[in-house]
XYZ file of C-alpha atoms in Angstrom:
443
model
C 32.825 -56.079 -79.345
C 34.701 -52.898 -78.393
C 35.261 -54.371 -74.913
C 36.800 -57.499 -76.451
C 39.072 -55.393 -78.670
C 40.225 -53.385 -75.675
C 40.975 -56.542 -73.703
C 42.859 -58.037 -76.644
C 44.904 -54.869 -77.050
C 45.762 -54.865 -73.349
C 46.714 -58.526 -73.439
C 48.870 -57.956 -76.512
C 50.532 -55.000 -74.853
C 51.322 -56.983 -71.726
C 52.735 -59.830 -73.811
C 54.948 -57.423 -75.731
C 56.129 -55.847 -72.481
C 56.927 -59.302 -71.102
C 58.883 -60.255 -74.224
C 60.734 -56.949 -74.120
C 61.639 -57.535 -70.485
C 62.852 -61.070 -71.281
C 64.938 -59.752 -74.174
C 66.394 -57.017 -71.967
C 67.422 -59.527 -69.310
C 68.976 -61.818 -71.921
C 70.865 -58.780 -73.232
C 72.092 -58.026 -69.701
C 73.169 -61.649 -69.333
C 75.125 -61.652 -72.608
C 76.741 -58.328 -71.733
C 77.841 -59.767 -68.388
C 79.126 -62.909 -70.163
C 81.382 -60.647 -72.215
C 82.431 -58.503 -69.250
C 83.278 -61.538 -67.099
C 84.700 -63.564 -70.026
C 82.223 -66.317 -69.188
C 83.536 -66.797 -65.655
C 82.312 -69.861 -63.784
C 80.768 -71.532 -66.829
C 78.535 -68.472 -67.217
C 77.264 -68.419 -63.643
C 79.271 -65.241 -63.070
C 76.841 -63.575 -65.473
C 73.684 -65.588 -64.771
C 73.428 -64.809 -61.055
C 73.920 -61.019 -61.417
C 71.477 -60.924 -64.351
C 68.935 -62.802 -62.253
C 69.570 -60.337 -59.424
C 69.052 -57.356 -61.723
C 65.759 -58.792 -62.951
C 64.585 -59.534 -59.410
C 65.411 -56.052 -58.134
C 63.679 -54.472 -61.142
C 60.549 -56.585 -60.583
C 60.454 -55.694 -56.879
C 60.877 -52.000 -57.610
C 58.146 -51.945 -60.282
C 55.731 -53.919 -58.084
C 56.170 -51.972 -54.850
C 52.721 -50.286 -55.120
C 50.816 -53.025 -56.917
C 48.580 -55.871 -55.834
C 50.055 -59.236 -54.954
C 48.894 -60.761 -58.254
C 50.386 -57.893 -60.238
C 53.692 -58.187 -58.356
C 53.890 -61.902 -59.112
C 53.190 -61.241 -62.797
C 56.215 -58.947 -62.926
C 58.437 -61.921 -62.058
C 57.337 -63.886 -65.131
C 60.000 -62.280 -67.405
C 62.634 -63.019 -64.751
C 61.649 -66.692 -64.595
C 61.535 -67.061 -68.390
C 64.871 -65.263 -68.896
C 66.486 -67.284 -66.092
C 65.354 -70.548 -67.707
C 66.554 -69.530 -71.162
C 69.932 -68.234 -70.042
C 70.536 -71.187 -67.704
C 70.895 -73.347 -70.825
C 74.049 -71.358 -71.658
C 75.572 -72.369 -68.326
C 74.984 -76.124 -68.485
C 77.389 -78.403 -70.455
C 75.741 -80.932 -72.766
C 78.934 -82.816 -73.693
C 81.713 -84.203 -71.482
C 84.074 -81.563 -70.120
C 87.077 -83.930 -70.222
C 88.643 -84.468 -73.652
C 87.248 -87.349 -75.708
C 89.849 -88.329 -78.281
C 88.917 -89.886 -81.641
C 89.140 -93.700 -81.724
C 92.145 -95.418 -83.287
C 92.276 -95.595 -87.068
C 91.971 -99.125 -88.493
C 94.580 -98.656 -91.246
C 97.504 -97.025 -89.408
C 98.882 -97.166 -85.888
C 98.772 -94.016 -83.768
C 102.028 -93.361 -81.942
C 102.276 -90.832 -79.121
C 105.530 -88.869 -79.097
C 106.606 -86.556 -76.304
C 108.575 -83.663 -77.788
C 111.309 -81.629 -76.140
C 108.951 -78.629 -76.136
C 106.560 -80.428 -73.796
C 103.983 -81.158 -76.479
C 102.620 -84.678 -76.836
C 101.621 -85.353 -80.433
C 99.910 -88.153 -82.321
C 102.180 -89.523 -85.067
C 101.316 -91.600 -88.141
C 103.882 -93.476 -90.231
C 103.367 -94.835 -93.729
C 106.500 -96.801 -94.729
C 107.507 -96.814 -98.400
C 106.158 -99.549 -100.632
C 108.337 -102.652 -100.688
C 108.448 -102.700 -104.455
C 109.982 -100.006 -106.618
C 112.496 -97.272 -105.786
C 112.606 -95.858 -102.280
C 113.473 -92.285 -101.447
C 116.009 -91.996 -98.652
C 114.852 -88.646 -97.240
C 111.885 -88.884 -94.835
C 108.754 -87.015 -95.898
C 106.796 -85.033 -93.258
C 103.277 -83.668 -93.697
C 101.936 -80.634 -91.801
C 98.148 -80.499 -92.075
C 95.948 -77.420 -92.016
C 93.585 -76.151 -89.399
C 95.180 -74.818 -87.353
C 94.719 -77.269 -84.461
C 92.682 -79.744 -86.471
C 92.943 -83.491 -86.836
C 94.244 -84.999 -90.066
C 91.261 -85.859 -92.265
C 90.704 -89.242 -93.869
C 91.137 -87.570 -97.271
C 94.617 -86.478 -96.223
C 95.458 -89.940 -94.894
C 94.443 -91.375 -98.276
C 96.783 -88.964 -100.055
C 99.654 -89.808 -97.706
C 99.199 -93.504 -98.464
C 99.446 -92.675 -102.179
C 102.829 -91.002 -101.590
C 104.007 -93.999 -99.567
C 103.070 -96.315 -102.449
C 105.350 -94.197 -104.625
C 108.324 -94.955 -102.398
C 108.244 -92.158 -99.804
C 108.742 -92.783 -96.112
C 105.838 -90.660 -94.899
C 105.347 -89.236 -91.426
C 102.550 -86.977 -90.257
C 101.669 -85.621 -86.863
C 98.670 -83.776 -85.500
C 99.799 -80.542 -83.978
C 99.314 -80.069 -80.239
C 95.631 -79.861 -79.358
C 94.461 -81.379 -82.650
C 93.136 -84.866 -83.308
C 94.652 -87.403 -80.948
C 97.415 -85.079 -79.727
C 97.474 -83.821 -76.164
C 96.100 -80.444 -75.197
C 98.153 -77.445 -74.143
C 97.240 -74.639 -71.748
C 95.427 -72.088 -73.923
C 98.152 -69.481 -73.541
C 100.721 -71.839 -75.084
C 98.966 -72.097 -78.450
C 101.086 -69.789 -80.579
C 102.501 -69.881 -84.081
C 105.990 -69.779 -82.560
C 105.212 -72.883 -80.483
C 104.054 -74.647 -83.665
C 107.418 -73.909 -85.310
C 109.337 -75.108 -82.249
C 107.242 -78.287 -82.201
C 108.166 -78.916 -85.836
C 111.868 -78.646 -85.029
C 111.424 -80.903 -81.991
C 109.515 -83.452 -84.079
C 112.316 -83.664 -86.659
C 114.846 -84.072 -83.869
C 112.726 -86.799 -82.272
C 112.490 -88.542 -85.660
C 116.271 -88.713 -85.706
C 116.671 -89.219 -89.452
C 118.547 -86.031 -90.330
C 117.035 -83.543 -92.764
C 113.485 -84.089 -94.006
C 111.394 -83.152 -97.012
C 108.254 -81.408 -95.842
C 104.836 -80.500 -97.213
C 102.914 -77.796 -95.348
C 99.276 -77.297 -96.339
C 97.179 -74.207 -95.478
C 98.015 -73.253 -91.868
C 100.664 -75.986 -92.032
C 102.141 -73.927 -94.867
C 102.314 -70.970 -92.477
C 104.261 -73.051 -89.963
C 106.589 -74.179 -92.750
C 107.098 -70.648 -94.102
C 108.010 -69.364 -90.658
C 110.334 -72.355 -90.198
C 112.132 -71.375 -93.417
C 112.603 -67.898 -91.950
C 114.264 -69.352 -88.842
C 117.803 -70.541 -89.717
C 117.979 -72.937 -86.760
C 114.809 -74.745 -87.916
C 115.503 -74.424 -91.649
C 118.782 -76.283 -91.112
C 116.671 -79.406 -90.470
C 114.834 -79.153 -93.821
C 115.982 -80.728 -97.086
C 113.282 -79.511 -99.497
C 110.054 -77.661 -98.669
C 106.646 -77.530 -100.370
C 104.291 -74.718 -99.351
C 100.743 -75.525 -100.473
C 97.953 -72.931 -100.303
C 99.425 -71.046 -97.317
C 97.545 -68.773 -94.965
C 99.015 -65.410 -93.919
C 102.607 -65.767 -92.745
C 102.699 -62.779 -90.349
C 100.785 -59.751 -89.085
C 101.268 -57.480 -92.109
C 100.216 -60.280 -94.477
C 97.197 -61.186 -92.319
C 95.828 -57.677 -92.715
C 95.837 -57.838 -96.523
C 92.378 -57.878 -98.102
C 92.985 -58.721 -101.720
C 92.241 -61.017 -104.612
C 90.959 -64.576 -104.315
C 90.909 -67.400 -106.839
C 88.239 -68.504 -109.287
C 84.750 -69.041 -107.917
C 84.525 -71.673 -105.196
C 81.549 -73.816 -104.202
C 80.710 -71.554 -101.258
C 77.031 -70.668 -101.507
C 76.451 -73.258 -104.230
C 76.919 -76.575 -102.449
C 74.108 -78.149 -100.413
C 74.254 -77.278 -96.730
C 76.272 -79.687 -94.632
C 74.159 -82.221 -92.784
C 74.627 -83.639 -89.329
C 74.422 -82.320 -85.774
C 75.695 -78.826 -85.049
C 76.921 -77.664 -81.685
C 75.811 -74.173 -82.662
C 72.187 -75.350 -82.423
C 72.768 -75.647 -78.657
C 72.512 -72.242 -76.883
C 75.652 -72.807 -74.805
C 77.926 -73.443 -77.764
C 76.192 -71.003 -80.080
C 76.923 -68.270 -77.539
C 80.472 -69.417 -76.799
C 81.679 -69.973 -80.368
C 79.786 -66.973 -81.716
C 81.176 -64.546 -79.140
C 84.685 -65.987 -79.540
C 84.516 -65.570 -83.294
C 83.439 -61.953 -82.824
C 86.373 -61.393 -80.481
C 84.058 -60.679 -77.527
C 85.257 -63.738 -75.589
C 88.882 -64.797 -75.330
C 89.925 -68.315 -76.412
C 90.602 -68.983 -72.715
C 87.043 -68.014 -71.777
C 85.607 -69.435 -68.579
C 82.318 -70.147 -70.330
C 83.475 -73.438 -71.857
C 86.769 -75.230 -71.359
C 89.024 -76.159 -74.248
C 88.232 -79.870 -73.960
C 84.481 -79.276 -73.831
C 84.637 -77.038 -76.903
C 86.638 -79.655 -78.796
C 84.134 -82.357 -77.863
C 81.173 -80.223 -78.915
C 82.410 -78.895 -82.265
C 81.296 -80.899 -85.310
C 82.107 -80.935 -89.009
C 78.720 -79.356 -89.745
C 79.755 -76.375 -87.617
C 82.287 -75.511 -90.321
C 79.327 -74.617 -92.538
C 80.337 -73.195 -95.890
C 84.064 -73.285 -95.027
C 84.256 -76.825 -96.416
C 82.507 -75.857 -99.663
C 84.921 -72.939 -100.085
C 87.760 -75.469 -100.504
C 86.272 -76.782 -103.792
C 85.643 -75.327 -107.233
C 82.154 -74.154 -108.136
C 81.924 -76.943 -110.716
C 82.278 -79.482 -107.893
C 79.555 -77.957 -105.711
C 77.263 -80.976 -105.968
C 79.891 -83.678 -105.597
C 82.002 -82.492 -102.665
C 83.424 -85.652 -101.069
C 83.050 -86.521 -97.413
C 86.404 -85.336 -96.088
C 86.091 -87.141 -92.789
C 83.861 -89.190 -90.524
C 82.179 -87.902 -87.398
C 84.354 -90.284 -85.374
C 87.648 -89.019 -86.812
C 86.784 -85.318 -87.144
C 88.498 -83.099 -84.590
C 88.828 -79.346 -84.469
C 89.664 -77.014 -81.599
C 87.918 -73.682 -82.292
C 89.384 -71.843 -79.309
C 92.977 -72.987 -79.849
C 92.662 -72.297 -83.568
C 91.544 -68.707 -82.933
C 94.381 -68.300 -80.445
C 97.030 -69.437 -82.979
C 95.543 -67.242 -85.704
C 95.608 -64.251 -83.380
C 99.303 -64.775 -82.639
C 99.951 -64.714 -86.389
C 98.027 -61.444 -86.720
C 99.964 -59.960 -83.821
C 103.386 -61.020 -85.107
C 105.803 -58.624 -86.848
C 106.915 -59.090 -90.424
C 109.120 -62.125 -91.089
C 110.038 -60.858 -94.573
C 113.562 -59.668 -93.604
C 114.391 -63.142 -92.297
C 112.614 -65.006 -95.096
C 114.699 -63.188 -97.706
C 117.725 -65.033 -96.289
C 116.160 -68.489 -96.774
C 118.289 -70.991 -98.696
C 116.172 -74.153 -98.433
C 114.966 -75.248 -101.905
C 111.209 -74.690 -101.929
C 108.144 -74.962 -104.146
C 104.833 -73.100 -103.922
C 101.481 -74.693 -104.877
C 98.460 -72.470 -105.648
C 94.936 -73.729 -106.463
C 92.831 -72.266 -109.253
C 89.662 -71.970 -107.140
C 91.422 -71.029 -103.936
C 89.403 -69.316 -101.229
C 92.651 -67.935 -99.797
C 93.687 -64.346 -100.397
C 96.124 -64.569 -103.304
C 98.614 -62.213 -101.689
C 99.124 -64.701 -98.866
C 100.864 -66.967 -101.379
C 102.427 -64.309 -103.614
C 103.981 -62.564 -100.602
C 105.817 -65.797 -99.791
C 106.907 -66.058 -103.433
C 108.141 -62.472 -103.463
C 110.071 -62.734 -100.196
C 111.595 -66.226 -100.354
C 114.437 -66.290 -102.928
C 114.806 -70.071 -102.532
C 111.428 -70.853 -104.119
C 112.484 -72.616 -107.292
C 109.109 -73.191 -108.908
C 105.454 -72.338 -108.530
C 102.749 -74.755 -109.621
C 99.327 -73.281 -110.366
C 96.946 -76.217 -110.049
C 93.991 -75.986 -112.477
C 90.597 -77.454 -111.697
C 91.001 -77.693 -107.919
C 90.148 -75.600 -104.891
C 91.993 -75.049 -101.625
C 91.883 -78.776 -100.780
C 93.900 -79.834 -103.820
C 94.145 -83.589 -103.112
C 90.451 -84.310 -102.669
C 89.880 -87.709 -104.244
C 87.890 -86.313 -107.172
C 88.858 -87.380 -110.712
C 92.671 -87.549 -110.964
C 93.330 -84.686 -108.544
C 95.321 -86.798 -106.085
C 97.550 -88.144 -108.838
C 98.129 -84.664 -110.282
C 99.062 -83.233 -106.884
C 101.372 -86.181 -106.227
C 103.035 -85.725 -109.635
C 103.822 -82.079 -108.869
C 105.196 -82.933 -105.423
C 107.318 -85.907 -106.490
C 108.769 -84.071 -109.496
C 110.046 -81.330 -107.225
C 111.415 -83.690 -104.586
C 113.210 -85.765 -107.244
C 114.469 -82.642 -109.051
C 112.671 -83.612 -112.229
C 111.036 -81.237 -114.737
C 107.783 -79.769 -113.440
C 104.543 -81.242 -114.855
C 103.084 -77.731 -115.080
C 104.507 -74.374 -116.179
C 106.402 -72.395 -113.572
C 103.619 -69.888 -112.957
C 103.487 -67.326 -111.591
C 107.117 -66.307 -111.392
C 108.069 -63.363 -109.197
C 107.965 -61.041 -112.201
C 104.483 -62.310 -113.074
C 102.921 -61.606 -109.653
C 101.221 -58.297 -110.726
C 99.768 -59.942 -113.834
C 98.677 -63.006 -111.862
C 96.846 -60.887 -109.301
C 95.209 -58.776 -111.996
C 93.981 -61.864 -113.874
C 92.289 -63.218 -110.736
């Protein structure tokens, strides 16, 4: 019995040493991935890590028997097999675009900036009054396709007489990709100006949601772009510049994050290659232009389930168990690398407040009760833009205000159309600039 216990202890010790060696080699591999920025689809880290393991095994086995020397290579073989999975693509490396939508034609417009964007047009209903100023929608993301929920809301506005246009920003949805270095918030603003020029209908009314609200806010701060805008609606904006992006402040009422059932469906982050790539990018250890995975491959791999609790955070806690399907797997499109790149350019940008204070375009701000956004991202816009004529605090909804639940779409449309038609607001003008401190305190 003692002999058996000794043998078991030795076997356990050897197994633990093997696992430790495997873990050490995987650690070396990941460190080299970071140091080489994933060069050569990870092979720039895999080969040196394999070499390190081989040299270590040879050095440790120099005075051992042949069998013992071979045993020392077991951790190298296991680590090589595990880390090789990070270097092998499991989805196409050329961009696979979503299929055409059955209810609206996809147009491809080449803009003066060099971007090629997917455009959707919902003409005004034939019956009833028509509004002469074109309406343009800037969706959130950034660098995300327009969801089916958003398309449904745009059709509602068209039925109310608006001539609605929407485009997916470069790299998102069915729009063409850009070189990674060209994804910047400034490029997004220039693309907006080029889109309006390409439309050729004069000034436009525009709704910018979430990161689209950031593009719109920065457009209002640029006189040459603002001259193309008739009336502007900023809905649930992200941070407008570097100083705003570094604010850690109040958020809205409790969202469904942590309460809603986990999203179902395949996740790219269950595959070692994409778990490593997206995880290290999110931590800032890999650049968006990493050589580990290309932009197109990352776009093809990323799924709606990879968003995790981000989707639930766009709904109120009371809606946790009835969150609608925002999209289908076929239509969903999100570029994680390009999105991080655009967000970083916002964080790195200087304050736009001095320019925004000179804005003269009539504007409205929309804020959701259960918003997951930092409140100061919206109130900073309100404080700095003197042309904001009204603020509409939307009760009973989260960040995604037009979500198809109850009468939320109709309520959002009523707020938007009242402003565009210069009619009395359906809701109180709240918060005003003077009420910002009280508003933030009450959150």
